[in-house]
PDB file of C-alpha atoms in Angstrom:
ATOM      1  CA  UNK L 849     -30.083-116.428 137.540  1.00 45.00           C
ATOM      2  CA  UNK L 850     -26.981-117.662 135.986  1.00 46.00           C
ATOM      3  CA  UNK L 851     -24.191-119.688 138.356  1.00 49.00           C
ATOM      4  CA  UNK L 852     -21.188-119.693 135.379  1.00 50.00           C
ATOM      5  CA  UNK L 853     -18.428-119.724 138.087  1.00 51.00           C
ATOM      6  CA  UNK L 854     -15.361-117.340 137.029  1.00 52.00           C
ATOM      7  CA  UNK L 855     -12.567-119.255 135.778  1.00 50.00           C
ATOM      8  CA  UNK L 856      -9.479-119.655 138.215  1.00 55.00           C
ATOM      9  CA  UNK L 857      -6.512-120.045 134.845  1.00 68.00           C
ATOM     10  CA  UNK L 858      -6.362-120.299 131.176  1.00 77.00           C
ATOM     11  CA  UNK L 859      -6.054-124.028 129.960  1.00 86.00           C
ATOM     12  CA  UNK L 860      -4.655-125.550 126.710  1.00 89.00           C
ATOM     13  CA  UNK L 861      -8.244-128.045 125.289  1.00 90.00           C
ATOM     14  CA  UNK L 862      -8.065-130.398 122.478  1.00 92.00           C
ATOM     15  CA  UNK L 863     -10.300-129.123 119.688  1.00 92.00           C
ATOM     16  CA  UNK L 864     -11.579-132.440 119.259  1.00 91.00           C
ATOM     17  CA  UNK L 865     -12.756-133.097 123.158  1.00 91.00           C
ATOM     18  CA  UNK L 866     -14.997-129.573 122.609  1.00 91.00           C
ATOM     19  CA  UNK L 867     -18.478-129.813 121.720  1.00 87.00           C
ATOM     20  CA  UNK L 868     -20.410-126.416 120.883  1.00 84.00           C
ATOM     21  CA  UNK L 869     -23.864-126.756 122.753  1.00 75.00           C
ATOM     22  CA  UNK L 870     -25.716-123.440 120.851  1.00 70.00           C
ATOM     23  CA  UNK L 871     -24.233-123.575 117.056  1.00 72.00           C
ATOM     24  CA  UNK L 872     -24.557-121.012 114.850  1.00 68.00           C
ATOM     25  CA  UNK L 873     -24.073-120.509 111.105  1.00 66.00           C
ATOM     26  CA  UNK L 874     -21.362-118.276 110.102  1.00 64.00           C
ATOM     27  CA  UNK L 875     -21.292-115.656 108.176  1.00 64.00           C
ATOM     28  CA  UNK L 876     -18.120-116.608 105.772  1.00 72.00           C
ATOM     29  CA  UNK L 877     -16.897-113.045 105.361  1.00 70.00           C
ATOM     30  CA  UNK L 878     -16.972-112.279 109.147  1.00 69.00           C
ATOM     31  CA  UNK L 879     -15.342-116.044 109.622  1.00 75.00           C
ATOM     32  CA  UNK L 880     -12.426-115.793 107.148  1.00 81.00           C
ATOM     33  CA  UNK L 881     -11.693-112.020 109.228  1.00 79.00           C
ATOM     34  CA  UNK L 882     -11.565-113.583 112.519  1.00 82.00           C
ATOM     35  CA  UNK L 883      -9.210-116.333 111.061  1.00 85.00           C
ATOM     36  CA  UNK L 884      -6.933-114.147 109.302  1.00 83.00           C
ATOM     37  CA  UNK L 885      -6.918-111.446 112.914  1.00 80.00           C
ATOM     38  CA  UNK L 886      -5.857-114.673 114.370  1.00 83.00           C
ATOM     39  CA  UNK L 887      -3.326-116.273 112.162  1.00 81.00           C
ATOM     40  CA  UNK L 888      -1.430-112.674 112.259  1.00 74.00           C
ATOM     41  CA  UNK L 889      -1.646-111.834 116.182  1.00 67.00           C
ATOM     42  CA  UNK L 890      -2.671-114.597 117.551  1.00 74.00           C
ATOM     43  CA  UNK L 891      -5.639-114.920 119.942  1.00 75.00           C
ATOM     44  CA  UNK L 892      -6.548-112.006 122.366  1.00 73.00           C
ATOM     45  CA  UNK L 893      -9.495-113.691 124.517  1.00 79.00           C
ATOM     46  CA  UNK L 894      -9.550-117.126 125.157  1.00 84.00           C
ATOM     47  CA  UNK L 895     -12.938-118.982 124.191  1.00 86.00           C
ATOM     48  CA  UNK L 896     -14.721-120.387 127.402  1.00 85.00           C
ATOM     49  CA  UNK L 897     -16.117-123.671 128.475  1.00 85.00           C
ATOM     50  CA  UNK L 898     -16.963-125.795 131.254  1.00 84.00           C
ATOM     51  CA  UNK L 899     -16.013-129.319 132.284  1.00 83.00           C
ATOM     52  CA  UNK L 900     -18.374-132.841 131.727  1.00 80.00           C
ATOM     53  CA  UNK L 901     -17.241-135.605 132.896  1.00 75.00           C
ATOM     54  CA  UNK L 902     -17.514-138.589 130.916  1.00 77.00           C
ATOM     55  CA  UNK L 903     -15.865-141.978 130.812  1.00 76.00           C
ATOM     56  CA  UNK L 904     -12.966-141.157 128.727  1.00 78.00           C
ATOM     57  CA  UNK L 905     -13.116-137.937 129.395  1.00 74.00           C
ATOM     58  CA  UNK L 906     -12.246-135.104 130.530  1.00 85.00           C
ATOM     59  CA  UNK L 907     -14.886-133.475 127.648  1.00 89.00           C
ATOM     60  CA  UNK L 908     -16.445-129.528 127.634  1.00 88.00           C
ATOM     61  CA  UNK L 909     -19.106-127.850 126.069  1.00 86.00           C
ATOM     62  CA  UNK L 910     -18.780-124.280 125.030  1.00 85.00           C
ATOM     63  CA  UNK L 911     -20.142-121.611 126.655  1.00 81.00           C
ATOM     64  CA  UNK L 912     -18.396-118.475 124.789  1.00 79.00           C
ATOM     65  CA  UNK L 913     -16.487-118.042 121.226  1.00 83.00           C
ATOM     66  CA  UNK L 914     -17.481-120.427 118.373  1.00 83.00           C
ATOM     67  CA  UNK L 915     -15.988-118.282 116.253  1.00 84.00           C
ATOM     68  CA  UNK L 916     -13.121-118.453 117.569  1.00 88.00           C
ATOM     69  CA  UNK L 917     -12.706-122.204 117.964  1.00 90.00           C
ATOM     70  CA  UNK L 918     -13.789-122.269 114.882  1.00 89.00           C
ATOM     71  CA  UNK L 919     -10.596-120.082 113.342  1.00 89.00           C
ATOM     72  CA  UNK L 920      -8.538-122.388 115.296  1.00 91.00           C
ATOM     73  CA  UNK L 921      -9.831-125.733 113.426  1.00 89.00           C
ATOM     74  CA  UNK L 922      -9.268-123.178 109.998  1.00 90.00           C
ATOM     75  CA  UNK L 923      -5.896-123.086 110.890  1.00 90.00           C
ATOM     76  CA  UNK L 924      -5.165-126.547 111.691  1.00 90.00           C
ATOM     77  CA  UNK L 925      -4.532-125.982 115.584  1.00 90.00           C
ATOM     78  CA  UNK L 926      -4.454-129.322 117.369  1.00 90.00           C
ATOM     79  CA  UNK L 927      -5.579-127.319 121.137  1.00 90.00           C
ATOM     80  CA  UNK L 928      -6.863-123.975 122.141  1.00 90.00           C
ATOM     81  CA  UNK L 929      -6.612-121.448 125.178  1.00 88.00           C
ATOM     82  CA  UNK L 930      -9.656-121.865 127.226  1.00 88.00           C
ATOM     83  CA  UNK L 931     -11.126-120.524 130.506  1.00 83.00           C
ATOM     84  CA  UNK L 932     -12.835-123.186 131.923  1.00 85.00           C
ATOM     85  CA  UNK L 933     -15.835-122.291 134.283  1.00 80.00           C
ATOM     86  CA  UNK L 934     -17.849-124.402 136.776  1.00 75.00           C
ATOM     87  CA  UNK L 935     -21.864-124.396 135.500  1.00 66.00           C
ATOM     88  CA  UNK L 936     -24.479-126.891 134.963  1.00 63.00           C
ATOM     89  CA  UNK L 937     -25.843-128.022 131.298  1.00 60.00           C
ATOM     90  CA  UNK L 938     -28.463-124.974 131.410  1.00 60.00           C
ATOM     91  CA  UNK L 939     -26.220-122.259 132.932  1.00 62.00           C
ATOM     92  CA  UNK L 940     -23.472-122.675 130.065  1.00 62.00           C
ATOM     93  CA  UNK L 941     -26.870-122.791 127.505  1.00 61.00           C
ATOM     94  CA  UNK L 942     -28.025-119.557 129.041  1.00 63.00           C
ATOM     95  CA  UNK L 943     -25.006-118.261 129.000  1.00 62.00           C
ATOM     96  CA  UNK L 944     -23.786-118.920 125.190  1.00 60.00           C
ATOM     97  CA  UNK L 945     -27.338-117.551 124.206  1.00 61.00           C
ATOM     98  CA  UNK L 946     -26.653-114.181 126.100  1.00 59.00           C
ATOM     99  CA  UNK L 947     -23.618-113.761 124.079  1.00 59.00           C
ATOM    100  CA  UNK L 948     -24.662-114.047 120.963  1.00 57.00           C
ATOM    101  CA  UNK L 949     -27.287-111.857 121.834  1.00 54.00           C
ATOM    102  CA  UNK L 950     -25.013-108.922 122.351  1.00 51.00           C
ATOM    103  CA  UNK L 951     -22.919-109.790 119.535  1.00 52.00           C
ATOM    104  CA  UNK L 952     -22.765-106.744 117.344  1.00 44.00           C
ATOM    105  CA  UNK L 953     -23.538-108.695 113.973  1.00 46.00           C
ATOM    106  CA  UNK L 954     -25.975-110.452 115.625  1.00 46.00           C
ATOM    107  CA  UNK L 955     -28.428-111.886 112.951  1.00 50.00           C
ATOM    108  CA  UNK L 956     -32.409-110.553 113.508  1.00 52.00           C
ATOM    109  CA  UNK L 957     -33.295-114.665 112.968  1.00 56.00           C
ATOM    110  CA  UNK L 958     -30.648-115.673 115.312  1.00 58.00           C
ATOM    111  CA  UNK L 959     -32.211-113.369 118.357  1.00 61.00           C
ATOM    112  CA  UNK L 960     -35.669-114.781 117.989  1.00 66.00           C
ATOM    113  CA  UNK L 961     -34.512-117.995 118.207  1.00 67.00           C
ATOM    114  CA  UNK L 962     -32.077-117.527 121.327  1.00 69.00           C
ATOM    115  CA  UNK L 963     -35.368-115.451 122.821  1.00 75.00           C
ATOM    116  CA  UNK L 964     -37.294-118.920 122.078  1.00 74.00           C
ATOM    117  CA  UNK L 965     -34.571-121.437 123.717  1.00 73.00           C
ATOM    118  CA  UNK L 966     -34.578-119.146 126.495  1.00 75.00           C
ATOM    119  CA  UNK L 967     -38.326-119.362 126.953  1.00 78.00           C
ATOM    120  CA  UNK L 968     -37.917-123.046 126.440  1.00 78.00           C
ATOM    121  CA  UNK L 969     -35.731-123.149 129.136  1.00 75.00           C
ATOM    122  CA  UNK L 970     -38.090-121.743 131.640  1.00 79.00           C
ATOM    123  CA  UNK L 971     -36.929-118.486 132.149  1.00 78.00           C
ATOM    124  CA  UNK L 972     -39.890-115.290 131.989  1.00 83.00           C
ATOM    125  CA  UNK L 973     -40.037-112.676 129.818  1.00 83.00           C
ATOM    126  CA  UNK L 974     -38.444-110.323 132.154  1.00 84.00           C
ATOM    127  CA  UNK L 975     -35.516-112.293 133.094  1.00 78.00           C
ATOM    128  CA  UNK L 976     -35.000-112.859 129.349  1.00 76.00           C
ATOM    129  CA  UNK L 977     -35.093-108.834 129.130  1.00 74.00           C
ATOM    130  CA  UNK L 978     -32.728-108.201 131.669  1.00 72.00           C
ATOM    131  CA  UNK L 979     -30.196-111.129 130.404  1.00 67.00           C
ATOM    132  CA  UNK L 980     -29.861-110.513 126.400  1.00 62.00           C
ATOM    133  CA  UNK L 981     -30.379-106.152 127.248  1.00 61.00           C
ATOM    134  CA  UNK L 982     -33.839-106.051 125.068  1.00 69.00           C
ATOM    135  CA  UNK L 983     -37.097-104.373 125.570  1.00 76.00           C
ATOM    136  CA  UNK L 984     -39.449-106.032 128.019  1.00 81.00           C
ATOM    137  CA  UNK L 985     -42.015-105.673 124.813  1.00 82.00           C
ATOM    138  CA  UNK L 986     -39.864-106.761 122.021  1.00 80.00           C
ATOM    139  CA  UNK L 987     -39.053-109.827 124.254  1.00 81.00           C
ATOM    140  CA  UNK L 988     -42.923-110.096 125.041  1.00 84.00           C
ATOM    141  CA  UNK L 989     -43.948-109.536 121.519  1.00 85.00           C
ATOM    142  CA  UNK L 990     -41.531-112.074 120.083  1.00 84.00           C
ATOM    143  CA  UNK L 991     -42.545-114.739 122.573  1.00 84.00           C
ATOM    144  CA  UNK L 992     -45.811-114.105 121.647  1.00 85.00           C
ATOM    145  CA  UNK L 993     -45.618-115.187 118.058  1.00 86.00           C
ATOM    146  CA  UNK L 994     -43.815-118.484 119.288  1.00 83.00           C
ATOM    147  CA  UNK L 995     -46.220-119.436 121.577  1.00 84.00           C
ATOM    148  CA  UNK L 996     -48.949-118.767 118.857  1.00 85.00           C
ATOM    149  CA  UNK L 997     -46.614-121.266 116.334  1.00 84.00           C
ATOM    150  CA  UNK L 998     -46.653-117.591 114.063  1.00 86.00           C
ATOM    151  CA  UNK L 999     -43.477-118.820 112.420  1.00 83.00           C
ATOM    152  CA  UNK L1000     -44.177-117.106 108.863  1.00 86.00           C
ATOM    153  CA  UNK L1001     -45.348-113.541 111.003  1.00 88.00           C
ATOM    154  CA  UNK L1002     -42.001-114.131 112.453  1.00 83.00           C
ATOM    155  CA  UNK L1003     -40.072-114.446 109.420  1.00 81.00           C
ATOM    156  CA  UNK L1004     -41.843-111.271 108.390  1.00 85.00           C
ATOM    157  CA  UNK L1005     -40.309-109.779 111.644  1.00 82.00           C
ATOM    158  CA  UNK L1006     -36.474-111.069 110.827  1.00 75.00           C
ATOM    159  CA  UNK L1007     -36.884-109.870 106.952  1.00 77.00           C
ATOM    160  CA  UNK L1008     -38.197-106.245 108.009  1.00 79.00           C
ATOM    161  CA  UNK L1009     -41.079-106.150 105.812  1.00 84.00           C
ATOM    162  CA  UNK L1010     -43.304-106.161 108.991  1.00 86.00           C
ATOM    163  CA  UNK L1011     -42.813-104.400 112.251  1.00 87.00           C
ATOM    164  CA  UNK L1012     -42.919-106.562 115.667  1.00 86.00           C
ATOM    165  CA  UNK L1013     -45.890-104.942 116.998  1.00 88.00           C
ATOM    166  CA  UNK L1014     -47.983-105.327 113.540  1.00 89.00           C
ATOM    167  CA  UNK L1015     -47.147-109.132 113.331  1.00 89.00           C
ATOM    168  CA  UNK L1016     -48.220-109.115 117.086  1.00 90.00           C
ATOM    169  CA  UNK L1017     -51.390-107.179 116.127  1.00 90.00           C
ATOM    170  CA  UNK L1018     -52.226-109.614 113.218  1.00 91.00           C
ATOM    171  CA  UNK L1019     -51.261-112.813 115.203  1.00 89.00           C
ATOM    172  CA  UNK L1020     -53.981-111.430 118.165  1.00 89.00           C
ATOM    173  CA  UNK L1021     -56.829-110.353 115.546  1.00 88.00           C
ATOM    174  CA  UNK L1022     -59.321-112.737 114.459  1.00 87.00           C
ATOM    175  CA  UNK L1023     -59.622-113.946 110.507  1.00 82.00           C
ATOM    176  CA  UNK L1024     -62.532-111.288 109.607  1.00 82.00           C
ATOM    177  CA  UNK L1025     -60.148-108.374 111.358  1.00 86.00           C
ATOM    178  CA  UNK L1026     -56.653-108.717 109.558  1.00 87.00           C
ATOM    179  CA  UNK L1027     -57.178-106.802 107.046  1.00 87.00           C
ATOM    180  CA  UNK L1028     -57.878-104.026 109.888  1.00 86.00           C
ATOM    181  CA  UNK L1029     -55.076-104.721 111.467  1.00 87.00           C
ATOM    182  CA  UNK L1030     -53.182-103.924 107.870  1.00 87.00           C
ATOM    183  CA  UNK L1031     -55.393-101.191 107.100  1.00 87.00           C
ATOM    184  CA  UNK L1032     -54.424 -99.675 110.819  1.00 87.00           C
ATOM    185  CA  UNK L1033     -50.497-100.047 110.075  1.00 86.00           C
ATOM    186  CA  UNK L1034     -50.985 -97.970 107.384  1.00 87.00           C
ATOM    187  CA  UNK L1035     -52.781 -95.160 108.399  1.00 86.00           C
ATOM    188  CA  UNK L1036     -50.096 -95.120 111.148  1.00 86.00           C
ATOM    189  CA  UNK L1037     -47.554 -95.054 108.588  1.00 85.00           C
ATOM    190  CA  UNK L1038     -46.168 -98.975 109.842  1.00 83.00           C
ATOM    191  CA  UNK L1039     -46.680-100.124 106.520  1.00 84.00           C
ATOM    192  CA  UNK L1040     -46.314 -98.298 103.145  1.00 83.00           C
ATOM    193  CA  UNK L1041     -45.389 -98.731  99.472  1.00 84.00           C
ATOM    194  CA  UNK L1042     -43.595-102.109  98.719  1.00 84.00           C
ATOM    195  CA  UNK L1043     -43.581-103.468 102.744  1.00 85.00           C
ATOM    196  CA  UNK L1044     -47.298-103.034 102.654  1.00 87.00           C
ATOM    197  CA  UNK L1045     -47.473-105.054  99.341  1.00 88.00           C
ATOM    198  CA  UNK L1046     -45.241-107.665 101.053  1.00 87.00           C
ATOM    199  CA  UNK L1047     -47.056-107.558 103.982  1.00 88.00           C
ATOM    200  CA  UNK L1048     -50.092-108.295 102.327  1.00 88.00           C
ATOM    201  CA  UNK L1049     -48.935-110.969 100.578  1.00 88.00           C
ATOM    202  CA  UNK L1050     -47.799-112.599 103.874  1.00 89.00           C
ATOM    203  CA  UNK L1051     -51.152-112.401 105.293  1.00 89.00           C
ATOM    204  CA  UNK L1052     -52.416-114.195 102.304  1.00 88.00           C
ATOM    205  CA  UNK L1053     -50.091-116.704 102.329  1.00 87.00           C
ATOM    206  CA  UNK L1054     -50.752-117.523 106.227  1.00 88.00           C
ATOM    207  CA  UNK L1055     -54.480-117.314 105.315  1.00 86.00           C
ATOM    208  CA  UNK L1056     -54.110-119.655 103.054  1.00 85.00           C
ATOM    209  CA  UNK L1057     -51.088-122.139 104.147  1.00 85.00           C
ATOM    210  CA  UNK L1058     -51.280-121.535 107.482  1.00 85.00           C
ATOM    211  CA  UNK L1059     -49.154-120.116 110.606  1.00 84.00           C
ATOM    212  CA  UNK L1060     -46.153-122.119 109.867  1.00 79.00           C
ATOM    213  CA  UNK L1061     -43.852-122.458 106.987  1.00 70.00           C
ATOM    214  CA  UNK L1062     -42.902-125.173 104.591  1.00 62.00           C
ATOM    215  CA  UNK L1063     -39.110-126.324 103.976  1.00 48.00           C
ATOM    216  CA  UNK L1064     -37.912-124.717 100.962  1.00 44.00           C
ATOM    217  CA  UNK L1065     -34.497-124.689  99.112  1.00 41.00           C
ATOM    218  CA  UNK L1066     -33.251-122.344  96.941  1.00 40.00           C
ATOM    219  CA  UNK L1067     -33.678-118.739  97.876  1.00 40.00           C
ATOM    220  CA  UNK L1068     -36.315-117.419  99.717  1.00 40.00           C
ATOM    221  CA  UNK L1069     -39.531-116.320  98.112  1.00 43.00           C
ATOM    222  CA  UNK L1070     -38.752-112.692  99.396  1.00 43.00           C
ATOM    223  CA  UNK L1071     -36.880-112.418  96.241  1.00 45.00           C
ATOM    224  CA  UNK L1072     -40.095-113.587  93.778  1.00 49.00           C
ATOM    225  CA  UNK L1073     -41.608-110.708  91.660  1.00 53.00           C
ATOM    226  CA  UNK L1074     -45.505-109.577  92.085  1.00 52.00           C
ATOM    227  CA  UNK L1075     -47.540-110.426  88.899  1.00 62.00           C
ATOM    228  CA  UNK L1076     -48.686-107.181  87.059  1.00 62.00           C
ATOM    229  CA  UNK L1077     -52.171-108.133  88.165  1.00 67.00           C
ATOM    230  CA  UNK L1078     -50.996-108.534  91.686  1.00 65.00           C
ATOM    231  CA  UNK L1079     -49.447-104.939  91.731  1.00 64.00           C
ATOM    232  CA  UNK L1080     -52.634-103.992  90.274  1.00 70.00           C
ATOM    233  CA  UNK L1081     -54.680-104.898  92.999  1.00 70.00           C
ATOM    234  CA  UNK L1082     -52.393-103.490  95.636  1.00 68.00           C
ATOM    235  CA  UNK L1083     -52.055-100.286  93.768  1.00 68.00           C
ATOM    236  CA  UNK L1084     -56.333-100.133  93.750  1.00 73.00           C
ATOM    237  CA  UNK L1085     -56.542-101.249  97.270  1.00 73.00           C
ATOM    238  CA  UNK L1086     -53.875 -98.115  98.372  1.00 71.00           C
ATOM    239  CA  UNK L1087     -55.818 -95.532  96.279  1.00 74.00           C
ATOM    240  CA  UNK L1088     -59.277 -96.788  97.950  1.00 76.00           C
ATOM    241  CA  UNK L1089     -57.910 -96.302 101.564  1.00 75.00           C
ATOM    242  CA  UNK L1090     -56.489 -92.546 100.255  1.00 78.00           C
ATOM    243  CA  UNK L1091     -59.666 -91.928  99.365  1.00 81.00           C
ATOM    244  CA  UNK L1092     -61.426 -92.909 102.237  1.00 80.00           C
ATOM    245  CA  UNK L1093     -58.910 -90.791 104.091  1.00 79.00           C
ATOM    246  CA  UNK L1094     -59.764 -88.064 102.050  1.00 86.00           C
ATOM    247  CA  UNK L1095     -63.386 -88.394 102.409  1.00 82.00           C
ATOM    248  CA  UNK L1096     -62.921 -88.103 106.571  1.00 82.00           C
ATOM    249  CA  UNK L1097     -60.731 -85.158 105.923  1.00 83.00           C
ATOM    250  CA  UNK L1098     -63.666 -83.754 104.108  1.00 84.00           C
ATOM    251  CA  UNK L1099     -65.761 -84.736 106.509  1.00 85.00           C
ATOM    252  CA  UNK L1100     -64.219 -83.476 109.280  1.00 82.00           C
ATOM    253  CA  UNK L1101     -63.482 -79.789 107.338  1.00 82.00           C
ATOM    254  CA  UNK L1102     -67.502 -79.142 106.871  1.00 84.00           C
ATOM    255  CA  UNK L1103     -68.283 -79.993 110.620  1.00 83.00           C
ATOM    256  CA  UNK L1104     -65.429 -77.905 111.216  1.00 79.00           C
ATOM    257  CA  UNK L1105     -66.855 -75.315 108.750  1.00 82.00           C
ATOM    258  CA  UNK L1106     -70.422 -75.453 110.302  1.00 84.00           C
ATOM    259  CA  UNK L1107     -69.160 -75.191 114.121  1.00 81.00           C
ATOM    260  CA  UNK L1108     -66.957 -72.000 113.555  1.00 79.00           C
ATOM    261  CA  UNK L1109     -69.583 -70.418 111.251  1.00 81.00           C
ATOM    262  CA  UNK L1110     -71.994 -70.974 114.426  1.00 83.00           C
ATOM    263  CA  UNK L1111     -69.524 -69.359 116.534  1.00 80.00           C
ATOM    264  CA  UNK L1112     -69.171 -66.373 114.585  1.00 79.00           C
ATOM    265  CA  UNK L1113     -72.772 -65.643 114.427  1.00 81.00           C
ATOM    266  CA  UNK L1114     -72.808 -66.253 118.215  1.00 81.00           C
ATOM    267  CA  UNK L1115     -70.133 -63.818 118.998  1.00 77.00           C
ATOM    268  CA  UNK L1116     -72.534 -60.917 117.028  1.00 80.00           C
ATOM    269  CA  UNK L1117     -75.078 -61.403 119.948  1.00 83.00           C
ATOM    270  CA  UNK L1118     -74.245 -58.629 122.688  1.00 84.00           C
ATOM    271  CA  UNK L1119     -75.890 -60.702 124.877  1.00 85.00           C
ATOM    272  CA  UNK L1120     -74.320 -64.067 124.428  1.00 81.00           C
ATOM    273  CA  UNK L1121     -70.512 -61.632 124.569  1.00 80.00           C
ATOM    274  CA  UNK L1122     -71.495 -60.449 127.720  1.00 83.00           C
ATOM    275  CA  UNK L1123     -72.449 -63.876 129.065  1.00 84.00           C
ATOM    276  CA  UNK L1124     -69.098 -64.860 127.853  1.00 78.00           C
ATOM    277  CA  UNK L1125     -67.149 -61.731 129.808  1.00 81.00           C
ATOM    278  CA  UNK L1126     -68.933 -62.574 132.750  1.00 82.00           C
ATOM    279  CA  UNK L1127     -68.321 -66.008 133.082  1.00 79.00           C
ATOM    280  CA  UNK L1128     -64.200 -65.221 132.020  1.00 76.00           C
ATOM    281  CA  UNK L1129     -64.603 -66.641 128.975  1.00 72.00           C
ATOM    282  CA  UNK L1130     -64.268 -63.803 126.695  1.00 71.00           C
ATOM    283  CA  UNK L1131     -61.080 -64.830 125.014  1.00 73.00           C
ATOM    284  CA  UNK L1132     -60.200 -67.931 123.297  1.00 69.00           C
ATOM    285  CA  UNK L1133     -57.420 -69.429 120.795  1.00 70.00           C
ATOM    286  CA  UNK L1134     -55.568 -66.905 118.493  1.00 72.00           C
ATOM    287  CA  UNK L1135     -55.816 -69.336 115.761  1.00 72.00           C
ATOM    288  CA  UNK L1136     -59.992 -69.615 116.154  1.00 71.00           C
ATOM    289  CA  UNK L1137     -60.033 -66.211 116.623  1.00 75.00           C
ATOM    290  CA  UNK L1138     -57.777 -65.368 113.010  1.00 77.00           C
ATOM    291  CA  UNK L1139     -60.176 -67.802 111.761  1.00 74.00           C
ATOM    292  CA  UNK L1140     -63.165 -65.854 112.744  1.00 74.00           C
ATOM    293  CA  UNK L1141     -62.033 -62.622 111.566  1.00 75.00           C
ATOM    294  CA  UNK L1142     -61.029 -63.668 108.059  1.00 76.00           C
ATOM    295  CA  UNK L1143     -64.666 -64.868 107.947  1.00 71.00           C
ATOM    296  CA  UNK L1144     -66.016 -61.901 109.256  1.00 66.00           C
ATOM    297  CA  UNK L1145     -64.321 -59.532 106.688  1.00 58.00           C
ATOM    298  CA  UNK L1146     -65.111 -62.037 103.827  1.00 58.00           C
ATOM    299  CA  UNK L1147     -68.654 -62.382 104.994  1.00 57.00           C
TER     300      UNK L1147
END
């Protein structure tokens, strides 16, 4: 459990003595809109940070509101308000991750990796659960697929081509059953049309380059067009699974067929009825039974 002690006042920091201990990337839109709210009303929270003493010093790390500090330096501000708390190096660590977890615009690729600093940190799945306010089993699945180095099933996860619990399904199955896994998702309707497609072509790219993923620059391939052949395939591979969906259906409608045709011509026995009547099994479903007499009068 965290020990973040509760600030006792609100103190004036220099910018320049603050060092952020969890950074995150911005989103420029969302920055420029917390500078502007600021420049025009000022601040309404004050960011928070605790104490480290150094030579020199005194110096903080920050626990709560990068964005806000950040506005600050935007503007030029030489200090900022600050509630300054009492907590060791991995309380205030903890404790930044938790609130970017509940930030509202919190990025998908941002969670798993606070979920994976907090494993790093020792905590279990469950404490990570009850701290950030997530599912035991998205918390489970996700620390799955870092412990199994699944970086590029992951990025599947943050994009939304892929749901959690396929990449967790994929990352568990051996080589030979992927493609089940796949094949599973869609029946299940986890995976369809243009995900499935991109799905696929994750699997083949982790089949082929491995678990992890290269450093790229430029945009991500997420944005690279299928080859006509390529859609081809995928389009050939969909209409063999419909069919063998439609051949079970099929299937299953003549053993259906047989089994209530046997029933009808057991119900005609006056012996077999009063077996039935005896035992207090002389009714049965109102749908089977519609069934029977349509065949009946057709028959």
């Amino acid at each position: 459990m965290s020990t973040v002690q509760p600030a006792q006042r609100v103190e004036w920091i220099p910018l320049d003595r603050i060092t952020v201990v969890n950074p995150r990337a911005r989103n420029k839109q969302g920055h420029k809109e917390i500078t502007d709210n600021i420049a025009q009303i000022g601040l309404k929270r004050p960011i928070t940070v605790t104490r480290r003493v150094e030579s020199g010093g005194p110096f903080y790390d920050l626990v709560c509101g990068q964005g806000r500090l950040e506005a600050y330096q935007a503007l030029g501000q030489a200090e900022v308000p600050a509630l300054v708390v009492a907590a060791d190096a991995e309380d205030c660590l903890i404790a930044s991750l938790v609130e970017n977890c509940a930030r509202r615009q919190h990025s998908a690729i941002d969670l798993l990796q606070d979920i994976g600093r907090m494993r790093e940190a020792g905590h279990s799945i469950m404490q990570i659960a009850r701290k950030t306010g997530l599912t035991f089993e998205y918390v489970g699945g996700v620390a799955r697929l870092l412990e199994k180095g699944e970086q590029r099933l992951l990025q599947s996860v943050e994009s939304r081509v892929m749901p959690l619990s396929v990449a967790v399904e994929i990352a568990e199955a051996a080589d030979h059953d992927v493609q089940r896994a796949l094949q599973d998702a869609y029946e299940k309707g986890s995976l369809r049309g243009r995900r499935l497609i991109a799905a696929k072509r994750i699997v083949e790219a982790r089949r082929r380059s491995g678990k992890g993923l290269k450093q790229q620059t430029g945009k991500a391939h997420s944005g690279q067009r299928l080859s006509p052949a390529a859609l081809i395939r995928a389009y050939q591979e969909d209409v063999d699974r419909k069919r063998a969906l439609i051949g079970r259906a099929n299937s299953a409608r003549d053993r259906l067929l047989l089994l209530t045709e046997a029933l009808r011509r057991l119900r005609l026995s006056e012996q077999f009825s009063a077996l039935l009547e005896d035992e207090g099994l002389a009714t049965m479903p109102a749908n089977l039974a519609d069934r029977l007499e349509r065949m009946g009068a057709t028959s």
